[in-house]
Amino acid sequence: MIQAIAKDANGTQKVKNISVTSIRIKNTADIEDTIRSEYGLSVNRDLTVPGTGAKFQIYSRDPDSTQWKLVRSYSTNPNLILRPRSLGTTAYMVYTDYDNTVSTSYFAIDAYIPDKAYKEVELLNIQRKNNGLSELKLDPDLQFVANVRAEELDTLYDHKCPNGTSCFTVIEQYNIRTPAASGENIAWGYKEVESVVDDWMKSPKHRENILNPNYTKIGVGNYLKYWSQMFTS
């Protein structure tokens, strides 16, 4: 919030509060810490509370952007649940308003695709090659939603989202182009990539998705003991 002061035609001073929705970045040298997180998984961050009644306003800056964008307007809730939509390092700026004083702090989330995801896709493509099919390409957008789905499985283990809609509504939710064909595999309780892929291949329905010739892209998610695969054309 910025306070603007001006005078009207009669010389009377006027004060107006203006909400800022975008701020041009100067630098991020003051970033206090960086949290590494798999792309698509949510990150919980508890803000430092200086005292009762403190309010927090949050801005973010994408890796390739020069602009700060409003994430959350002033709120007394110090808990943040963030899910960066860009691979790489997203910076966050926190305005803390307490006792008529505003302070600023910074942190960042480094979103990455782990080696185990590439390993899983490699194993799947071995199966496809052995069956005369083209390889699946690991797609960053599908990787994002596959991890969203893996996390949702901890709330509802089903091919539906926790709100009761189809698992594929997550594609629309994050503004990914609607594919001509799509499929999902889910699993629970496995510790290793090799084990979950092996059992999927032994299951007719899961095997059918893995070897579907119409699919060209894939994202593979893993959260705690839950696994998901999202296929599209």
CSV table of C-alpha atoms in Angstrom, one decimal, residues 19-177:
chain,number,residue,atom,x,y,z
A,19,SER,CA,-2.7,-0.6,-3.7
A,20,VAL,CA,0.4,-1.7,-5.7
A,21,THR,CA,0.0,-4.8,-7.8
A,22,SER,CA,3.4,-4.8,-9.6
A,23,ILE,CA,6.8,-3.5,-8.6
A,24,ARG,CA,9.9,-3.4,-10.8
A,25,ILE,CA,12.7,-5.3,-9.2
A,26,LYS,CA,16.0,-3.7,-8.3
A,27,ASN,CA,17.8,-6.8,-7.1
A,28,THR,CA,17.4,-9.9,-5.0
A,29,ALA,CA,20.7,-9.6,-3.1
A,30,ASP,CA,18.8,-9.5,0.2
A,31,ILE,CA,17.3,-13.1,-0.2
A,32,GLU,CA,17.7,-14.7,3.2
A,33,ASP,CA,17.3,-18.3,2.2
A,34,THR,CA,16.3,-20.5,-0.8
A,35,ILE,CA,14.1,-23.6,-0.4
A,36,ARG,CA,14.5,-26.4,-3.0
A,37,SER,CA,11.3,-28.2,-3.9
A,38,GLU,CA,10.3,-30.6,-6.6
A,39,TYR,CA,8.4,-28.7,-9.4
A,40,GLY,CA,4.7,-28.9,-8.7
A,41,LEU,CA,4.8,-29.7,-5.0
A,42,SER,CA,3.6,-27.1,-2.5
A,43,VAL,CA,5.9,-25.4,-0.1
A,44,ASN,CA,4.8,-24.3,3.4
A,45,ARG,CA,6.5,-21.2,4.8
A,46,ASP,CA,5.8,-19.7,8.3
A,47,LEU,CA,6.6,-16.0,8.4
A,48,THR,CA,8.2,-14.4,11.5
A,49,VAL,CA,5.5,-12.7,13.6
A,50,PRO,CA,6.9,-9.6,15.3
A,51,GLY,CA,3.8,-9.2,17.5
A,52,THR,CA,0.0,-9.4,17.7
A,53,GLY,CA,-1.8,-7.7,14.8
A,54,ALA,CA,1.1,-8.0,12.4
A,55,LYS,CA,0.0,-8.1,8.7
A,56,PHE,CA,1.8,-9.6,5.8
A,57,GLN,CA,1.7,-8.8,2.1
A,58,ILE,CA,3.4,-11.1,-0.4
A,59,TYR,CA,4.9,-10.5,-3.8
A,60,SER,CA,6.7,-12.9,-6.2
A,61,ARG,CA,9.1,-12.6,-9.1
A,62,ASP,CA,9.4,-15.4,-11.7
A,63,PRO,CA,12.9,-16.5,-12.7
A,64,ASP,CA,12.9,-14.7,-16.1
A,65,SER,CA,10.8,-11.7,-15.0
A,66,THR,CA,11.8,-8.1,-13.9
A,67,GLN,CA,8.5,-7.6,-12.2
A,68,TRP,CA,7.2,-8.3,-8.7
A,69,LYS,CA,3.6,-9.5,-8.7
A,70,LEU,CA,1.1,-9.5,-5.9
A,71,VAL,CA,0.5,-13.0,-4.5
A,72,ARG,CA,-1.5,-12.2,-1.4
A,73,SER,CA,-2.9,-8.9,-0.1
A,74,TYR,CA,-2.4,-7.9,3.6
A,75,SER,CA,-3.4,-10.7,5.9
A,76,THR,CA,-2.7,-11.6,9.6
A,77,ASN,CA,-2.1,-15.2,8.6
A,78,PRO,CA,1.6,-15.9,8.8
A,79,ASN,CA,1.4,-19.3,7.0
A,80,LEU,CA,2.1,-19.4,3.3
A,81,ILE,CA,1.3,-22.3,1.0
A,82,LEU,CA,3.1,-21.7,-2.2
A,83,ARG,CA,3.4,-23.6,-5.5
A,84,PRO,CA,5.8,-21.8,-7.9
A,85,ARG,CA,4.5,-22.2,-11.5
A,86,SER,CA,8.0,-21.7,-13.0
A,87,LEU,CA,11.0,-23.9,-13.1
A,88,GLY,CA,14.0,-22.3,-11.5
A,89,THR,CA,14.2,-19.8,-8.7
A,90,THR,CA,11.1,-17.8,-7.9
A,91,ALA,CA,11.8,-14.9,-5.5
A,92,TYR,CA,9.3,-13.8,-2.8
A,93,MET,CA,9.1,-10.4,-1.1
A,94,VAL,CA,7.3,-10.1,2.2
A,95,TYR,CA,6.0,-6.8,3.5
A,96,THR,CA,5.4,-7.0,7.3
A,97,ASP,CA,3.2,-4.2,8.7
A,98,TYR,CA,3.5,-4.0,12.5
A,99,ASP,CA,3.0,-1.1,14.9
A,100,ASN,CA,2.8,1.4,12.0
A,101,THR,CA,6.1,0.2,10.6
A,102,VAL,CA,6.6,-1.7,7.4
A,103,SER,CA,9.7,-4.0,7.0
A,104,THR,CA,10.7,-6.0,4.0
A,105,SER,CA,12.2,-9.5,3.8
A,106,TYR,CA,13.0,-11.9,0.9
A,107,PHE,CA,13.2,-15.6,0.4
A,108,ALA,CA,13.2,-17.9,-2.7
A,109,ILE,CA,11.9,-21.3,-3.9
A,110,ASP,CA,14.1,-23.2,-6.4
A,111,ALA,CA,11.7,-25.6,-8.3
A,112,TYR,CA,13.4,-28.5,-10.0
A,113,ILE,CA,12.7,-31.8,-11.7
A,114,PRO,CA,14.6,-34.5,-9.8
A,115,ASP,CA,16.8,-37.2,-11.3
A,116,LYS,CA,14.3,-39.9,-10.3
A,117,ALA,CA,11.7,-38.4,-12.6
A,118,TYR,CA,14.1,-38.8,-15.6
A,119,LYS,CA,14.9,-42.3,-14.5
A,120,GLU,CA,11.2,-43.2,-14.4
A,121,VAL,CA,10.6,-41.9,-17.9
A,122,GLU,CA,13.8,-43.8,-19.1
A,123,LEU,CA,12.3,-47.1,-17.7
A,124,LEU,CA,9.0,-46.4,-19.3
A,125,ASN,CA,10.6,-45.7,-22.7
A,126,ILE,CA,12.5,-49.0,-22.5
A,127,GLN,CA,9.1,-50.7,-22.3
A,128,ARG,CA,7.7,-48.7,-25.2
A,129,LYS,CA,10.8,-49.4,-27.3
A,130,ASN,CA,10.5,-53.1,-26.6
A,131,ASN,CA,6.9,-52.9,-27.9
A,132,GLY,CA,7.8,-50.9,-31.1
A,133,LEU,CA,6.5,-47.5,-29.8
A,134,SER,CA,8.0,-44.0,-29.9
A,135,GLU,CA,9.4,-42.5,-26.7
A,136,LEU,CA,7.5,-40.4,-24.3
A,137,LYS,CA,8.9,-36.9,-23.7
A,138,LEU,CA,9.0,-35.6,-20.1
A,139,ASP,CA,6.9,-32.4,-20.3
A,140,PRO,CA,7.5,-29.7,-17.7
A,141,ASP,CA,3.8,-28.7,-17.5
A,142,LEU,CA,2.7,-32.4,-17.1
A,143,GLN,CA,5.5,-32.8,-14.5
A,144,PHE,CA,4.0,-29.9,-12.6
A,145,VAL,CA,0.4,-31.3,-12.6
A,146,ALA,CA,1.6,-34.9,-11.9
A,147,ASN,CA,3.2,-33.7,-8.7
A,148,VAL,CA,0.0,-31.7,-7.9
A,149,ARG,CA,-1.9,-35.0,-8.3
A,150,ALA,CA,0.6,-37.0,-6.2
A,151,GLU,CA,0.1,-34.5,-3.4
A,152,GLU,CA,-3.7,-34.7,-3.8
A,153,LEU,CA,-3.6,-38.5,-3.4
A,154,ASP,CA,-2.6,-38.0,0.3
A,155,THR,CA,-6.1,-36.5,0.7
A,156,LEU,CA,-8.1,-38.7,-1.7
A,157,TYR,CA,-6.6,-41.8,-3.2
A,158,ASP,CA,-8.7,-41.9,-6.4
A,159,HIS,CA,-8.7,-40.8,-10.0
A,160,LYS,CA,-10.7,-37.8,-8.8
A,161,CYS,CA,-9.4,-34.6,-7.3
A,162,PRO,CA,-10.3,-34.0,-3.6
A,163,ASN,CA,-13.1,-31.6,-4.7
A,164,GLY,CA,-14.8,-34.6,-6.6
A,165,THR,CA,-13.9,-33.5,-10.1
A,166,SER,CA,-12.0,-35.6,-12.7
A,167,CYS,CA,-8.3,-35.9,-12.2
A,168,PHE,CA,-7.8,-34.2,-15.6
A,169,THR,CA,-9.3,-30.9,-14.4
A,170,VAL,CA,-5.9,-30.2,-12.9
A,171,ILE,CA,-4.8,-29.6,-16.5
A,172,GLU,CA,-7.3,-26.9,-17.0
A,173,GLN,CA,-6.7,-25.4,-13.6
A,174,TYR,CA,-3.1,-24.6,-14.5
A,175,ASN,CA,-3.9,-23.3,-18.0
A,176,ILE,CA,-2.3,-26.2,-19.9
A,177,ARG,CA,-3.5,-26.8,-23.4
